[in-house]
Amino acid sequence: MKTRMFGICILVVGLALALTWAVSAQQRQPPASGSAPSGDGLGVRATSASTLGQPGLSFRYVQTFGVTEQPYPADAQHVNSPYGLFIDDSDNLYVVEERGDRMLKFDAAGANQLMVGHAGLPWHHDDYLSSPKDVTVKSSDGHIWVVMDNCIKELNTDGTPVQRFPDADPWNSGADNEHFSGARGIAFDGAGRLYVSDTENHRVQIYTFTVEGSLVYSTTIGETGVAGSDSTHLNRPAQIAFDSSGRLYVADTGNFRVQRCTYAAGWTCTTFHGGSEGSGDNELSWWACGIGTDDDDNVYIADTANRRVKKCNSAGTCSTFASGFIGASGVAADSSGNVYVSDWEDGTIRKYNSSGGALGTFAGVSGVPYAADNVRLNTPWGIGMTWDGSIYAIERYGYRLIKLDATGVQQWTFGQAGVYGDDNAHLGGWGGLEGNPAIDATGRIYVPDTGNNRIQIFSPNGTHFATFGSDGNGNYEFECPTGVAISPVNGDLYVTDHCNQRIQVFSSGHVYKATLGVLDETGTDNQHFNWPWGVGLDASGNIYVADAENHRVQKCSLSGTSYTCTTFAGETGVSGEDFGHLSHPLGVAVDSAGRVYVADEWNNRVQVFDSTGAYLTTIGGAWGANTGKMISPSGIALDSAGNVYVTDRDNHRIQKYAPGVPGWRQANINGFGDRWAAGVTALEVFTGQLYAGTSNWDSGARVWRTSDGTTWTAVSVPGFGSAYTNTNAVAFDMVGFRGQLYTGTGNWWDDGVAGQVWRSSTGTAWTQVEVNGFGNANNVGIVTFAVFSNTLYAATYNATDGLEIWRSDTGDSGDWESVVTNGFGGGGEYRVGTGLTVFNGYLYAAVEASSSAATQVWRTNDGITWTPVNTDGFGDSDNDETGGFAIFGGYLYIGTRNDTTGAQLYRSLNGTTWEQVIGNGFGDGNNYKIDSLFVFNGCLYAGTRNDVTGVEVWRSTNGTSWRQVNPDGFGDSNNGGTLWPVGTVAFNNRLYIGTAWNYANGGEVWQFVGYPVYLPLVVRNR
C-alpha cells in the first residue's frame, strides 16, 4: 500500500541555484534508456515499432505569439474574397467570403446587419463557415442557407445554426444523394424546394423538406459523376438562379455556357447563352461562375476571366453590362433593378444601376481584403530565427514576411496583408506562401516565394535586397520552392524545389553546386523524393529533408555532386499516428545536440528524435486550440537556449516551448513508447521496485517497472493476453497483499465485458484471480483496493447495477465474498468506488455518482455493515464525483468534482462531520475535479483534473493554505489529470505522479525534484 505520512515540510535553502543545477545536469547527462517492447502495443494503427531514446527530455509551453484563432481583426468594412450574392425581398444583400469564412448581411443602405462565421477560420463545427461559396434565403421563414464545398448549413434569421447537411463528416465528399463534392451554388424555387449545384459531381441536386425541416432528396439534373456537353449533362456547374417563371439558370462552367432548365414531367435543359470559350459577344470565359436574375427576368452572368458581367434578356440576347473587374464571381439584383457584383480578387461589392451605370463600392475596400494589425498572424507557415532571438515568420494567406523581436513585438512587415503578387513589393500566389525561410550570417533573410517560383532575399531592415532564381527546371530555376536552409559548415544554400522533386544546393555566393533527388520524378527509394518540403542541416553538414508524401524524413550526405540518403524517421509510404510514423512532415530543424525536430502536419505535432533517429518526445499531438494542441504545424525554429518555436498554422499563432519543467523531471518516454497508452493510471511500490499500470484501448493495459525510477521494463503483455482489448483496457490500481502484487483491470465502457483481478509474486509472471467481475459482467472494472484488518478489499465500476465491494482473506481465486452490492442501495446512480482507505479504525469508501446524483461516502468497522457519513455531496448536489482519500494532520481529506463552482476539497476529524477547505478549484473553475490526494514529506499534495490548461499539482503544509508546485499540465495541456490517488506514489524518497488520459502522446510519469512555486498563495474558502 502507498504510505500516507504527516511530518515537517522541509524548506530548501538556496533553492533557485540548486534547481538550476538539477535541470541543467539533467539535460547534460540523460539517464540510460529503458527497454521497450518489440512490435506489440500499437495494433492496427502501426506496422512497425519506434526505437526509443533516453527518457527525460520534455518541453513545456511558454508563450504564444499572435492571437489564437484570429488571423486578422474581424470587421464589416472589409470583405475577404467575396463569392456568391443574394438579395431578399427586403433588398437586404447577403454575401459569403470564401477566404474570410463568413456570411455578411447588409441592408439596402449598406449598413451591416449580421456577421456569421469566424474570420479566416474554415471549420465546419458550431457557427463556423468553411470557405463558403454561395448563399440564399428561404422566403417562408427567412432562414439563411449557405453552401460550402461538401455541405450546406441552415441558419436562422439571427445567424444561429439550425442544421447541417450532411450532418456527419462534412469534410468528406461523396457522389450519393447525401453528399456533395465541391458544391458552388444554392437556390430555392417558388415552391420552397432547395437546389444545390454539386460542381464536381456535375449535377444539380433537388431536395424537399419533412415537416420537421429535414432535407429529403427529390431528383437530379444532370448525370452524377459524368460531365458532358449535350442537353442532358452538365460540366462543373457553379451558381444557379430562378426567374419569375420558375426557370432555372445554371452556370455550366466547364461547357462555357449557361443552361436554362424547365420542368414539365421532368427536367429539360437547353443552352441559354455561350457554348464556346472566348471573349466575344456569344462566348464565355473559363469559370464564368456567377449568375443572377432581376424582376424583369433579365439574366446577369459573371464572366469571371473576361472581367465583365453580361446582361441577357429572357430571349437570350446578351451584351456587356459592366466591365473592369479583376475577378467577378457573384451577381444579384434588387427590387429597383440595381445590380450588385462581387469582385473576388478586389475584395469589393460594386453597385450599378439597371443600365450598367456605376454607383460606387457598396461594401469592402478595393485591394484590401482585411485590415491587418501588429498583433495577429494570418496562417503563419514558415519560421526562422537569428542569434539575438529575432523571429521571422511567413504568412501563408497573409502573403507577408514579419519580423518579431524576442518578446514577440512586431518590428516590421514586408508584403501587403492578404494580397499576393509577383512584383518585388509582394509575395506569393493564389495558393499561398508555403515555405520555411533561412537567415544567413549577414542577417539577410531568404524567403521561398512559392507561387512565384523564386527566392526573395531581404536585408535585415526588411527591404527587398535581391531575387534569386526563376520559373523552370534548370539549375537556377525553381517550381514552387518551399524551404531554404543554410549550412553552418560553409554557408551553402539549400533550396527545396518542391514541384521539381529535388533539393538544389548553391554556394554562399549562389553558384550552383549539386542536386539531391531526381528532376520531375517522385519515388520511394533513397535517390528520390516525393514532394519534399522543409530542409535542415546539423552541425556536421548532414541534410534532413521532410519528404512529405513518402511520410518520412531523409538524412542525406553530400560529397561533391554525389549524395547518399537513408530514412531517418518514419516509414516510407506509410502514414501513421504512432511514434514510429509520420504523416505529412513539413518542417525540420536540428539543435546543437543533434536532436531533430519534425513538424508532422496531419498529426498536429512536433516529433523529436535523437541524433540516431530514436524517438524522444512529442510537442502537441492533438487537434485544437489549447496550448498543448495544434492545427497543422508547418515550421520549426530553435533559439540558442534550446527553446522551440512552432508555427501553429491554422491556429494563426507561433507557440514557444522551453526544454524541461522546473522542479520536475519526466521519468518515462511518453506512453512508454506507445502513443495509445493514454494514461499512467496506477503506480505502486512492491519489493523495492516501482510499478506503473497503463490504459490502452488499442492493445490493452500493460504493467511496467523500474528499479531506478527511469529505466523501465514491460512486465506484462498487452491486455494481460486478452484478445479483446476492452477486457483489460485499464490497469486501475495495484496493491501489495500477502507477498503478491494485485492489479485490478477493466474498462470504462458499459458493454458487459467484465473486469478482472491479476496477481504476481515476482512482478513478472501474472496469474488470473478473478475472470468475470466477481460473477457480474456489469462490473466492467476492478478499480481500487485497500487492506483492512488483514483482508483485501476491491471496489468495482458498475453503471448498470451500481458499484460492488468484494473482500478476501487470502486473495485467492474463488475466495472472495460480496460486502456491498447495488451501489449501496442506489443502483446505477452510484457506479464506482474511487477510493478505499482506513481511518481511525474504519474502512471508508468514496462513491462517484451519475450526473443526476450527489457523491457519497460510506464507512464500516467490520467490513460488512456500512453506514453513510455523507450522502448529499457534502451539501452541494453539484458534487457528483469524488477522487481518493488522504490522511493528513489527523484529518481525513477527500476531493470532489464540481462543474459549477470548480473542484472542492473537504476534511473531517471524526469521519462524519465535514468542513470545506477549497471550494473553487483553487481559484480556477477549469479545475473541475480534485482526483488525487497524497501525503509526502509532511506535505499534502492535490492533483486536479483540468481539460483546458492541464493538471495542476497543489501543496499544503497545513491543509488550508495551498501553493501550486507544477506548471499547468507539466507544460502540456494534454496532461488533463491523474486517476484518483492510485496514480501517485513515493519511491526512493521521491514523489511520482502519473498522468491519465493523454490521448495526444501517451501517459507520462513525473518525478518531483525541486520546490518551485507557480501561483500566489490560495487559502481555504470558508
Short mmCIF file of C-alpha atoms in Angstrom, two decimals, residues 113 163 247 307 401 413 466 504 527 601 672 910:
data_model
loop_
_atom_site.label_atom_id
_atom_site.label_comp_id
_atom_site.label_asym_id
_atom_site.label_seq_id
_atom_site.Cartn_x
_atom_site.Cartn_y
_atom_site.Cartn_z
CA GLN A 113 -26.87 43.78 -40.09
CA GLN A 163 -28.85 22.19 -39.27
CA ARG A 247 -36.99 28.57 -64.94
CA ARG A 307 -13.56 40.57 -66.22
CA LEU A 401 7.22 38.30 -44.09
CA THR A 413 6.46 43.58 -42.21
CA ALA A 466 17.61 40.60 -54.41
CA GLN A 504 19.12 22.36 -55.08
CA GLN A 527 17.57 8.54 -54.57
CA GLU A 601 1.38 18.42 -40.08
CA PHE A 672 6.37 4.04 -22.60
CA ASN A 910 -14.16 12.19 13.03
#
